[in-house]
Short mmCIF file of C-alpha atoms in Angstrom, two decimals:
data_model
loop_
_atom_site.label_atom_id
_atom_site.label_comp_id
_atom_site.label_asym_id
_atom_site.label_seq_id
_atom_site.Cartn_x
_atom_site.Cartn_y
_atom_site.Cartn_z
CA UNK A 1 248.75 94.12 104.24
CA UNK A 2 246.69 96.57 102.66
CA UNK A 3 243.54 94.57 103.59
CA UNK A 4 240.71 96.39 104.73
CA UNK A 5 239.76 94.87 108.56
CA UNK A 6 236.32 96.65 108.42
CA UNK A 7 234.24 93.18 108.59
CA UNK A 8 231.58 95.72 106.07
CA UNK A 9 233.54 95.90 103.94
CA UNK A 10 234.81 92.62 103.54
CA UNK A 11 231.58 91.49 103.06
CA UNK A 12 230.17 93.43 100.22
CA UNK A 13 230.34 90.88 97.11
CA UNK A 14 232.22 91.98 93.91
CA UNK A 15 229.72 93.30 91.14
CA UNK A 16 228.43 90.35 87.89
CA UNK A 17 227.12 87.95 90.95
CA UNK A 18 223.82 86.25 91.70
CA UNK A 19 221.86 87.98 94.60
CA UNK A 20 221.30 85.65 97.74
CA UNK A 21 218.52 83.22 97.70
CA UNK A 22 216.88 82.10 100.96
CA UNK A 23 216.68 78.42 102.36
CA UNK A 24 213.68 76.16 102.45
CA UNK A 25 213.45 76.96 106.03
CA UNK A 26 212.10 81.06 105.90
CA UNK A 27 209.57 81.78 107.26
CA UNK A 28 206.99 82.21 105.10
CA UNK A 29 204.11 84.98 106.04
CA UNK A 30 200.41 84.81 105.42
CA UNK A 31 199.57 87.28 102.30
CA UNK A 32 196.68 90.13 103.80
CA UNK A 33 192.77 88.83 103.14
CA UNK A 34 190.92 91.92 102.03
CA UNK A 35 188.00 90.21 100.55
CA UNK A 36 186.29 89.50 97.60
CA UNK A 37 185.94 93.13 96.59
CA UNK A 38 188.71 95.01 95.15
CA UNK A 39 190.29 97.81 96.47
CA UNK A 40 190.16 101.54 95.61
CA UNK A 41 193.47 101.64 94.07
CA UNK A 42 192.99 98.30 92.20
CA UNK A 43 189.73 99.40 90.58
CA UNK A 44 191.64 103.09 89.57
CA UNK A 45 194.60 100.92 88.30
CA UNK A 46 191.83 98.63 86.35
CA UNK A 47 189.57 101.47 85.15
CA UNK A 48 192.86 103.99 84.53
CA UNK A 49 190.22 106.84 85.05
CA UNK A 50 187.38 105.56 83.60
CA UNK A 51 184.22 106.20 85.50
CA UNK A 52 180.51 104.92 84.38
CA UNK A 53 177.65 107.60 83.89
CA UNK A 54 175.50 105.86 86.21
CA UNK A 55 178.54 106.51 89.15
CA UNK A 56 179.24 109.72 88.17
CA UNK A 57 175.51 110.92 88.37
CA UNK A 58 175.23 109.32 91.52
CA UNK A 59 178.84 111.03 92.59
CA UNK A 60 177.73 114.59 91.50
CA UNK A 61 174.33 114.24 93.14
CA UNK A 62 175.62 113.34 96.50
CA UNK A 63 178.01 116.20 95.97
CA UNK A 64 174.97 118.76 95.28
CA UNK A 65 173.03 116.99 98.59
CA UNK A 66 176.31 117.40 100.81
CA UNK A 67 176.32 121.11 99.87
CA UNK A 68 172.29 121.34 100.24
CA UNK A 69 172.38 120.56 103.66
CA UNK A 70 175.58 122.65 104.51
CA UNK A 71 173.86 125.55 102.94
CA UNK A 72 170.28 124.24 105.06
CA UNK A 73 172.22 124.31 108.22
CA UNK A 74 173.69 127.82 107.73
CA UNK A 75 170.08 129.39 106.95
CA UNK A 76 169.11 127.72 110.13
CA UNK A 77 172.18 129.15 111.86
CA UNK A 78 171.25 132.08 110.33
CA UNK A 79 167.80 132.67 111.52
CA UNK A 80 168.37 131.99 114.86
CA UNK A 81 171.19 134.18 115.21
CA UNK A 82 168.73 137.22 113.66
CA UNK A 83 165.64 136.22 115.76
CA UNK A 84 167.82 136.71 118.65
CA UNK A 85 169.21 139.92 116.92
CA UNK A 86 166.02 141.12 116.59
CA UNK A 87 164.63 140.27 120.28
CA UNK A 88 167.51 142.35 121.44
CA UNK A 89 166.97 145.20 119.21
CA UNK A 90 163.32 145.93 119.53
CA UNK A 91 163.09 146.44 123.08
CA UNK A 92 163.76 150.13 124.08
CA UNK A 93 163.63 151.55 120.50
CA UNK A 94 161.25 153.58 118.54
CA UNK A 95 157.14 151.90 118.38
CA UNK A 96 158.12 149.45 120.75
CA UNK A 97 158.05 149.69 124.64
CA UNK A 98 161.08 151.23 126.72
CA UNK A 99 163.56 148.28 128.75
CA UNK A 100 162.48 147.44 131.86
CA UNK A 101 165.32 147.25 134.61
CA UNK A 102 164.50 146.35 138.16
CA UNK A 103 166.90 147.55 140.92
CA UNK A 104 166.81 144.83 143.44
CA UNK A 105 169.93 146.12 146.75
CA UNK A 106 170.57 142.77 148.52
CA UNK A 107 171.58 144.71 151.94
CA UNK A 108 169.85 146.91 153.91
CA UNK A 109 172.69 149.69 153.89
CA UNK A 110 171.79 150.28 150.21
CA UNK A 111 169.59 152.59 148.50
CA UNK A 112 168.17 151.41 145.18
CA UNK A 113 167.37 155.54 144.20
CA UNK A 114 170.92 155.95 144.63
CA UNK A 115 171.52 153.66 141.50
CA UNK A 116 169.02 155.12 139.56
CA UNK A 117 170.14 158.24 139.92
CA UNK A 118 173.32 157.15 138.21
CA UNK A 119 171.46 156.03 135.60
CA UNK A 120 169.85 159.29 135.24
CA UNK A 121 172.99 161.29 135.58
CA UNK A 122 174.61 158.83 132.52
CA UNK A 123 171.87 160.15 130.16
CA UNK A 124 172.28 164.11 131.18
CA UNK A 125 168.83 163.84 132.63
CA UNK A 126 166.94 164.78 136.20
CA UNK A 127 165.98 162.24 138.26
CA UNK A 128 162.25 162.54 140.32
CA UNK A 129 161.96 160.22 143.70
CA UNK A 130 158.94 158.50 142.13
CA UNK A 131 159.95 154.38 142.37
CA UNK A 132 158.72 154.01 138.48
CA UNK A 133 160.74 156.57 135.70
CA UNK A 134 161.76 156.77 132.30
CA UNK A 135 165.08 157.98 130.89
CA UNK A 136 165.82 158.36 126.98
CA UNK A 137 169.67 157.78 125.22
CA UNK A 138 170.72 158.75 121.97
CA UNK A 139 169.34 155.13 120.75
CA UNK A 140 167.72 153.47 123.66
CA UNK A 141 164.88 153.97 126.25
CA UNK A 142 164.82 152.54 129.35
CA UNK A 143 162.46 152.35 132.35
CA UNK A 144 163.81 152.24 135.82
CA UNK A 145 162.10 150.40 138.42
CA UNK A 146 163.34 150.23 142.13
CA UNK A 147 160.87 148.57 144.52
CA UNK A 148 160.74 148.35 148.32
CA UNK A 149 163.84 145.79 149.40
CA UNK A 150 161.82 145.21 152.67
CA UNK A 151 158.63 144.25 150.38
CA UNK A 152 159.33 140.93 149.36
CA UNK A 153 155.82 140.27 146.53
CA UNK A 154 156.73 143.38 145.56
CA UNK A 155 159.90 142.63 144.24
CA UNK A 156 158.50 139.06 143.01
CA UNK A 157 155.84 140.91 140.76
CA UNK A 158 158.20 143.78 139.16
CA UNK A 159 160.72 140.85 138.20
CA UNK A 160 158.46 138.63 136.69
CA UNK A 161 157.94 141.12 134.09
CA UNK A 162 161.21 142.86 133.72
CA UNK A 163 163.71 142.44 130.99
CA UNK A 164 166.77 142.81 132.85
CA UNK A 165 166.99 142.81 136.73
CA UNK A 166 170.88 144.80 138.30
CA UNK A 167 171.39 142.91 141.65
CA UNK A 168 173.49 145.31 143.75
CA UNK A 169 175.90 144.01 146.66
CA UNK A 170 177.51 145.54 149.19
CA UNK A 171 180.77 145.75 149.32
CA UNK A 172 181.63 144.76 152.95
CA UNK A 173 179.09 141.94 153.66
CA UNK A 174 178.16 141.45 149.96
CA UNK A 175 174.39 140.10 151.13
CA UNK A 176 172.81 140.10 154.33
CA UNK A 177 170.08 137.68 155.32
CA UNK A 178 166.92 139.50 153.95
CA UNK A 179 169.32 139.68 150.39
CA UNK A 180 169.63 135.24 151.11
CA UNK A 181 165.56 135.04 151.15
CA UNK A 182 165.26 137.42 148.05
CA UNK A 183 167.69 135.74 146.33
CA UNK A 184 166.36 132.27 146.51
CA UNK A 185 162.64 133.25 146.08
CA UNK A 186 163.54 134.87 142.66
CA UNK A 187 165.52 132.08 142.03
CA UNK A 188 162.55 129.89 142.61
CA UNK A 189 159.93 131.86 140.67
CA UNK A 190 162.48 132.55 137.47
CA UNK A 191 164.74 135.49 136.34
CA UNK A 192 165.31 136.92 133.12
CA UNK A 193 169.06 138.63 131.98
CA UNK A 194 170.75 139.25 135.07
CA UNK A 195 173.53 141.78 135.57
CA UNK A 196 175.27 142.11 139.33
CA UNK A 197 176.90 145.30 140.25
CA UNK A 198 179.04 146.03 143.72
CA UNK A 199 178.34 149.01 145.62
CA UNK A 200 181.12 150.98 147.69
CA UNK A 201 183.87 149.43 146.33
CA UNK A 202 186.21 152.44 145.27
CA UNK A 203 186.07 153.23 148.71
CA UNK A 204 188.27 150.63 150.04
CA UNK A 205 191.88 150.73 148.62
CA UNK A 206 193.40 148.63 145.66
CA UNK A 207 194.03 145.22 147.76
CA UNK A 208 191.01 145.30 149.76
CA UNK A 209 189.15 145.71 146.34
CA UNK A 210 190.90 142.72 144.66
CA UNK A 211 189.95 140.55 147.46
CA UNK A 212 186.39 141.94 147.59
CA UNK A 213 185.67 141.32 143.98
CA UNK A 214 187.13 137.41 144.44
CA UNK A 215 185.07 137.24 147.63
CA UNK A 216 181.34 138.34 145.82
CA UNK A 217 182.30 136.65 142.65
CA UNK A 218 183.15 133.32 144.78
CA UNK A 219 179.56 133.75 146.38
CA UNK A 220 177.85 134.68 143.06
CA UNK A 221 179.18 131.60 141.26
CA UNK A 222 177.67 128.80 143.67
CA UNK A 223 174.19 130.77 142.36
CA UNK A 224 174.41 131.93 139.01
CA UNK A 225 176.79 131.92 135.99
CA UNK A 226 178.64 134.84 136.20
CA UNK A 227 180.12 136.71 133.24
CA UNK A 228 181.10 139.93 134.90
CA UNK A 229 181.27 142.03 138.38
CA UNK A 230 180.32 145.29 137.44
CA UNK A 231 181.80 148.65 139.96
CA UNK A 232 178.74 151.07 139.93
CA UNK A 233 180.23 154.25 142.17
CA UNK A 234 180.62 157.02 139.53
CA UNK A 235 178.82 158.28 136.40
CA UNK A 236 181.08 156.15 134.03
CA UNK A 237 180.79 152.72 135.79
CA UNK A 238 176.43 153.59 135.04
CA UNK A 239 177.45 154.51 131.19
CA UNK A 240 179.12 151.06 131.33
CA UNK A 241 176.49 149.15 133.17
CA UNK A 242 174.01 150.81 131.10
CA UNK A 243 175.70 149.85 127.41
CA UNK A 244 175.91 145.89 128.89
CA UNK A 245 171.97 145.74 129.67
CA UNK A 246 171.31 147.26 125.83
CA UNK A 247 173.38 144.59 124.14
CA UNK A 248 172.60 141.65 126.74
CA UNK A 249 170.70 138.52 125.41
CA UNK A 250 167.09 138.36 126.91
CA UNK A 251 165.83 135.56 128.16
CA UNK A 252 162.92 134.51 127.87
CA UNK A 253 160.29 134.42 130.25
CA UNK A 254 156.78 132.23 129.86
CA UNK A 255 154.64 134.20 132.02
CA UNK A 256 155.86 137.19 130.44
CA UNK A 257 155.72 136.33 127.49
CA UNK A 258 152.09 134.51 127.78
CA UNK A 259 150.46 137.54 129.39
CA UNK A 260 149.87 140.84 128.54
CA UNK A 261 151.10 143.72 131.33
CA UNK A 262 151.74 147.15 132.12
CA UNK A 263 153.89 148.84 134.33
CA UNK A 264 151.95 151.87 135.71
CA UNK A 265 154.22 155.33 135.39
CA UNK A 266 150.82 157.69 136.67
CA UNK A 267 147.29 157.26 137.66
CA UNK A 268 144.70 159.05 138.65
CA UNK A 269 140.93 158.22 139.99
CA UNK A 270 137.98 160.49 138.85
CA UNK A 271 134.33 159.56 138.86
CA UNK A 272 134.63 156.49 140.32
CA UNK A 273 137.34 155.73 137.58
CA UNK A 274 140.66 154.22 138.07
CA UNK A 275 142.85 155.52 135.07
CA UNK A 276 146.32 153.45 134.96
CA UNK A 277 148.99 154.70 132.32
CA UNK A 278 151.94 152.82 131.21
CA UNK A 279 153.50 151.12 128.27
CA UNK A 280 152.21 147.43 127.21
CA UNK A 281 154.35 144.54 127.31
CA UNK A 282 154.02 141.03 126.81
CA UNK A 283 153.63 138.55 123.72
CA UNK A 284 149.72 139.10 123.69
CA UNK A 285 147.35 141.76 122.80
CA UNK A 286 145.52 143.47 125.67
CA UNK A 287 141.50 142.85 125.81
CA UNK A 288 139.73 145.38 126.87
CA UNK A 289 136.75 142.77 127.47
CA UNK A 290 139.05 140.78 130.00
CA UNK A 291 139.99 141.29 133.64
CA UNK A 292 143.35 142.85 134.79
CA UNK A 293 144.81 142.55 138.61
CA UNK A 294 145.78 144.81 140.07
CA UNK A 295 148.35 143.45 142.94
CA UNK A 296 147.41 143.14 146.31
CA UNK A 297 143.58 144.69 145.01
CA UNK A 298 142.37 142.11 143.21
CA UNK A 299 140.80 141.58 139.61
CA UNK A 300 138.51 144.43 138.10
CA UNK A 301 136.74 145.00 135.37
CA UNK A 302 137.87 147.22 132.35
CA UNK A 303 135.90 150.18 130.33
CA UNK A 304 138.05 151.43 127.91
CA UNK A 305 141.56 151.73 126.72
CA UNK A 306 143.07 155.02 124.92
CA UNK A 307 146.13 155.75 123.25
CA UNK A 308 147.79 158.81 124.91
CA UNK A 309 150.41 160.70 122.95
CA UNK A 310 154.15 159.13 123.63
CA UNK A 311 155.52 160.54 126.77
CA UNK A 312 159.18 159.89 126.29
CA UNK A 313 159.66 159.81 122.56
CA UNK A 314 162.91 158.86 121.41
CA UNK A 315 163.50 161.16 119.23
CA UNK A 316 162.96 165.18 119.21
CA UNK A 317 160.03 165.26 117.22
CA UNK A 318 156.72 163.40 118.42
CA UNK A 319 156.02 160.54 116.63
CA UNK A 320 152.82 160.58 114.20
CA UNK A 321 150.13 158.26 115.24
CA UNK A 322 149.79 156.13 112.25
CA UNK A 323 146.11 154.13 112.96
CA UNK A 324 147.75 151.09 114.93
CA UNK A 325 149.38 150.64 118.14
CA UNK A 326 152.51 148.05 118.29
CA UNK A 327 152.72 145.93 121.28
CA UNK A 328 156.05 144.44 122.40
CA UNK A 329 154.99 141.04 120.46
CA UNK A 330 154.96 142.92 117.28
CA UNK A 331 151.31 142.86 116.90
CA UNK A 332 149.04 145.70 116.28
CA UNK A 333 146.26 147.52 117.99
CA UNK A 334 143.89 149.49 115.59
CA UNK A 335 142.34 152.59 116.79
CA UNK A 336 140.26 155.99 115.69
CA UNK A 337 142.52 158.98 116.06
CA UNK A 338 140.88 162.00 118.19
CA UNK A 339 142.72 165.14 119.79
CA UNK A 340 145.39 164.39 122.37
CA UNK A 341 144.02 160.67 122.93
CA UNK A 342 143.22 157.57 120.36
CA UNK A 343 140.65 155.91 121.57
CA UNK A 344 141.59 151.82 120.74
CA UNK A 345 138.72 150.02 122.47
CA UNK A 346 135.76 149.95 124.26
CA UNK A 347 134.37 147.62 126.05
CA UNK A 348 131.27 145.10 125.11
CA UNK A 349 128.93 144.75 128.15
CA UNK A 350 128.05 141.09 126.18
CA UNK A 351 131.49 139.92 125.69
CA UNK A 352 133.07 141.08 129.23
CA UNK A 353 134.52 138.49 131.57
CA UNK A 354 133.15 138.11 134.86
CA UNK A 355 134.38 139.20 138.01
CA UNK A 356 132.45 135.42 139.42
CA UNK A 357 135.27 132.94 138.50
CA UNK A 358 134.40 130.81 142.20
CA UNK A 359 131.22 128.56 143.35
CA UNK A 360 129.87 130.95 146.18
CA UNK A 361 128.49 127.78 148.75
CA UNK A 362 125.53 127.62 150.14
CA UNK A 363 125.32 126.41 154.26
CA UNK A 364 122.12 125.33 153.79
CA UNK A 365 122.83 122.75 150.77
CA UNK A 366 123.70 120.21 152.63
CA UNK A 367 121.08 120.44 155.75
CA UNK A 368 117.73 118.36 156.03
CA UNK A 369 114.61 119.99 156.14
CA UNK A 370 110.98 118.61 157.12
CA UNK A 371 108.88 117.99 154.43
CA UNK A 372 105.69 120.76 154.06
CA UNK A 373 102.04 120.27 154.64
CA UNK A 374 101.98 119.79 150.76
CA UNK A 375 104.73 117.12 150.59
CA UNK A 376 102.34 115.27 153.43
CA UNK A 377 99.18 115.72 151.87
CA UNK A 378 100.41 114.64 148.42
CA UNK A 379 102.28 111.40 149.74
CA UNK A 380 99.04 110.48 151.73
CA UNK A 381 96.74 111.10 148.82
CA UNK A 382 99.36 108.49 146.59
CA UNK A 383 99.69 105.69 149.79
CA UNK A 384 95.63 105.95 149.62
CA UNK A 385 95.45 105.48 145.78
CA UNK A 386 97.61 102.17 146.07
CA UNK A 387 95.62 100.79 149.32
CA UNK A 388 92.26 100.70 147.27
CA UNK A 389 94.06 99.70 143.94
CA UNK A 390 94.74 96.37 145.92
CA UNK A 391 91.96 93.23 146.17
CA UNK A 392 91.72 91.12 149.36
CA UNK A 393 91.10 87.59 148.75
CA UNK A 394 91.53 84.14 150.47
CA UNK A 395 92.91 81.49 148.21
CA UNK A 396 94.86 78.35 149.51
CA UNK A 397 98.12 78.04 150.84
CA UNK A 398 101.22 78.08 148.23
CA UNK A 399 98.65 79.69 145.73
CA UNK A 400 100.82 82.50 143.32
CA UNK A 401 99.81 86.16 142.74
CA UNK A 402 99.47 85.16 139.18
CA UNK A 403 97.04 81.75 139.99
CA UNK A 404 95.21 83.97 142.71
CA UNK A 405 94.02 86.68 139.68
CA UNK A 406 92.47 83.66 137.90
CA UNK A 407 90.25 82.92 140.83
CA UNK A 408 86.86 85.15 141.08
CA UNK A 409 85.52 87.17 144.04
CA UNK A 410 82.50 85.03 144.07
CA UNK A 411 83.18 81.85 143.36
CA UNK A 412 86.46 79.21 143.23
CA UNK A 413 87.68 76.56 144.85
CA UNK A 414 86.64 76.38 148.10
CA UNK A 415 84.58 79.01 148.51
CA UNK A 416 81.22 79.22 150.20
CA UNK A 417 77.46 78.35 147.96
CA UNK A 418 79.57 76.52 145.00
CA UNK A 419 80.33 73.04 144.88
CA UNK A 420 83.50 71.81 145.24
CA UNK A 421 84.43 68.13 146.02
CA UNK A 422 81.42 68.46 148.23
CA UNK A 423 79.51 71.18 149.42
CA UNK A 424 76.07 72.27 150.54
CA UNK A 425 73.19 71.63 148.56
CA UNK A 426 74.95 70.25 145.97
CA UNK A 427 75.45 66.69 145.41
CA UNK A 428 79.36 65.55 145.73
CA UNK A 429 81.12 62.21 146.98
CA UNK A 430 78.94 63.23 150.59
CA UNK A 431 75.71 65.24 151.21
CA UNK A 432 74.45 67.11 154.20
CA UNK A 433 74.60 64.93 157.22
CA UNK A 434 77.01 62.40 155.62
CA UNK A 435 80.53 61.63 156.44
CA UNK A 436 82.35 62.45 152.60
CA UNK A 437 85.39 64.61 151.68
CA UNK A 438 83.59 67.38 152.63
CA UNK A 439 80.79 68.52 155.55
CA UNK A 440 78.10 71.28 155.52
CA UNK A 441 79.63 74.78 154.68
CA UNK A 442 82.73 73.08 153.75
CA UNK A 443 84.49 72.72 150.11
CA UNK A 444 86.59 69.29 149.84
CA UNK A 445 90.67 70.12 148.51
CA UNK A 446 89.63 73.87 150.13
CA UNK A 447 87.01 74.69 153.39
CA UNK A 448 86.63 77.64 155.35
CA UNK A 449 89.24 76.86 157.43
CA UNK A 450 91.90 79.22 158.01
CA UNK A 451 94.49 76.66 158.25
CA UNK A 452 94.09 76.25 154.54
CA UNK A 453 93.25 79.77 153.34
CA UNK A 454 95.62 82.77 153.04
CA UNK A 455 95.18 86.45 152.60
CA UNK A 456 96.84 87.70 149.25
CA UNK A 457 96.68 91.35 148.32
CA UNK A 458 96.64 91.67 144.42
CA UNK A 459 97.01 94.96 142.65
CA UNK A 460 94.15 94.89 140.02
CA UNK A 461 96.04 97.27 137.41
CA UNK A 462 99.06 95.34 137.43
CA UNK A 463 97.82 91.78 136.67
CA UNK A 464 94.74 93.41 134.51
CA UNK A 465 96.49 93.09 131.50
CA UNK A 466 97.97 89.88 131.46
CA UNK A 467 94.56 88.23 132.43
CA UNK A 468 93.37 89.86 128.94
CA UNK A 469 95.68 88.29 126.90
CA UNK A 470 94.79 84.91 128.67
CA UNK A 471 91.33 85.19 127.82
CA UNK A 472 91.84 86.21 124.03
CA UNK A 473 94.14 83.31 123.93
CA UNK A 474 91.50 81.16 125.28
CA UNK A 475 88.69 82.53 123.49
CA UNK A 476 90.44 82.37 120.05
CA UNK A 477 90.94 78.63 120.77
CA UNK A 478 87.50 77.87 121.83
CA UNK A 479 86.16 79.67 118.19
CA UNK A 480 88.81 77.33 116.94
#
């Protein structure tokens, strides 16, 4: 036919026609509410780039704050990342103390000396058998200090003070129990940069070593964060262990760095004298008129404190003493310059710190003694005083201390030669023979009986002034 049968094409409408218009019955959608306020690109369309001066001030100085506190953050950033810089690089260097490693073996079949003197070998220098030594590098110094494993306060006191403590495992049992007790007492007290090192390992062959290093890394892990297992058998693996503790971060330390401290390298005792020598650490400046301990001696006073020559100066040439001594906290310590040795300080006998810091008691403070012949004598001579300060009259019953002063020694109600309601000699409601109120030697409201009397004891100094008053009242009245 020549008729397309595509129902597509059929369908398309010839060109000069109307487009299709929908019935009443379409759906007819709800247009989007976006508010009252218009919308960004209905105010750009509105303004067609336009922009106030009041918006564009407030535009540009938002800008300038955004980049203000982008540029305040990175000085921050900044300074912490050179504080920490600079913690790192003044330990060990020139006017500032050597670093202070602490060998600590975790197994009884090591030898701490046996590390050190790969230390010693790294740097092309001799090592003595003393526990405390010094070795210099090219750019670093560094003080080796490997206490008694079986001397547990030992170790606790040389780590509290170090800057970096090298734990040392074995390579068949990795730690043994004595290693489990060190470990968690140093954990418990507080450790500063930590390095861990296996021991023996290039002894067993290439498996074995593999599944060594997985087995003391797996046991490290559940204890510390580890960053590395460190092989210390040969003169190389020391270099290598040796470059890590010189660009480790130190961590900090409070007691460290809240106390002054030396690590002694020689002493010596003359006259009665201890003289220590040793480099001062710490954050603080060391008082010659305050007490140092000594550990396991106890606190003592100090006399004096010199600065010696350098022993191990870091370069070739000795280093000029300049008139101040710089502690590890970057303060200073002025001093007089003599021959050989500065003397720094001396101490004040008025400023000194006491060795007494404790309440000595006494057994006898709390015990009760008899009083002395003196006590007795005194306290009789005071009970006698108040005996003949008191008056004994007889006043009737229900009369007050207060009514009883008013009454006289001689005379009153119902006493004896005065007339009352009735009494002898004197003429009442009865006389002498005669039934009255009264009878011979007998008052009438009061008599001589003692069913009607009472003993009072008034103290004559107490009530003596308040009977004054009562009479000047009464006098003044009676003038009236």
């Amino acid at each position: 036919n020549g008729e397309s049968r595509n129902p597509r094409v059929a369908a398309k409408m010839p060109l000069g026609e109307g487009k299709h218009r929908s019935g009443p019955l379409k759906q007819q959608n709800k247009a989007h509410k976006h508010g009252r306020h218009k919308t960004k690109g209905a105010q750009d369309r509105l303004s067609k780039g336009k922009v106030s001066a009041k918006m564009a001030s407030m535009r540009s100085s938002r800008d300038v704050r955004r980049l203000d506190r982008k540029n305040k953050m990175k000085q921050i950033r900044n300074n912490k990342r050179n504080k920490i810089l600079m913690k790192k690089r003044q330990i060990g260097v020139e006017n500032s103390p050597p670093h202070l490693i602490v060998v600590v073996p975790l197994s009884a079949g090591l030898n701490g000396a046996s590390v050190s003197h790969l230390f010693f070998e790294a740097c092309d220098q001799s090592c003595d058998p003393a526990p405390v030594q010094t070795l210099v590098n090219s750019k670093k110094r560094f003080t080796v200090v490997t206490p008694a494993p079986s001397d547990l306060y030992e170790v606790l006191d040389v780590a509290k003070v170090s800057d970096t403590v090298v734990f040392v495992y074995d390579g068949e049992c990795g730690v043994d129990p004595h290693g489990e007790v060190t470990l968690t007492a140093l954990l418990s007290q507080g450790l500063p940069s930590i390095v861990h090192t296996v021991r023996d390992l290039k002894q067993l062959s290439i498996k074995k070593q593999q599944e060594t290093r997985k087995r003391i890394s797996r046991m490290v892990e559940s204890k510390f964060e580890i960053d590395k297992l460190f092989s210390i058998d040969t003169v190389q693996d020391a270099v290598n262990v040796l470059r890590h503790v010189a660009n480790l971060k130190r961590r900090d330390l409070t007691f460290r760095d809240t106390h002054s401290h030396l690590v002694v390298e020689s002493m010596s005792y003359e006259a009665e004298t201890l003289k220590v020598s040793g480099y001062v650490r710490g954050g603080r400046n060391l008082s010659v008129n305050s007490l140092i301990y000594l550990p396991k001696l106890g606190a003592f006073q100090m006399k004096q404190i010199d600065g010696p020559p350098d022993l191990h100066p870091l370069r070739s040439h000795q280093h000029v003493y300049t008139g101040a001594m710089r502690t590890e906290g970057g303060s200073e310590m002025t001093g007089s310059m003599e021959e050989g040795v500065r003397v720094l300080e001396v101490a004040d006998p008025n400023l000194q710190e006491s060795l007494i810091s404790e309440v000595v008691p006494d057994p006898m403070e709390g015990e009760q003694t008899w009083p002395t012949e003196e006590e007795l004598q005194e306290a009789e001579a005071q009970q006698l005083a108040i005996d003949k300060s008191m008056i004994n009259r007889k006043v009737p019953k229900g009369t007050s201390t207060y009514q009883a002063s008013w009454i006289d020694e001689e005379g009153g109600s119902g006493s004896e030669g005065e007339g009352g309601s009735g009494s002898e000699g004197e003429g009442g409601s009865g006389s002498e023979g005669e039934g009255g109120s009264g009878s011979e030697g007998e008052g009438g409201s009061g008599s001589e009986g003692e069913g009607d009397l009472e003993k009072l004891f008034i103290e004559e100094e107490g009530l003596s002034d308040d009977c004054e008053d009562e009479m000047e009242v009464l006098e003044n009245t009676s003038e009236a």
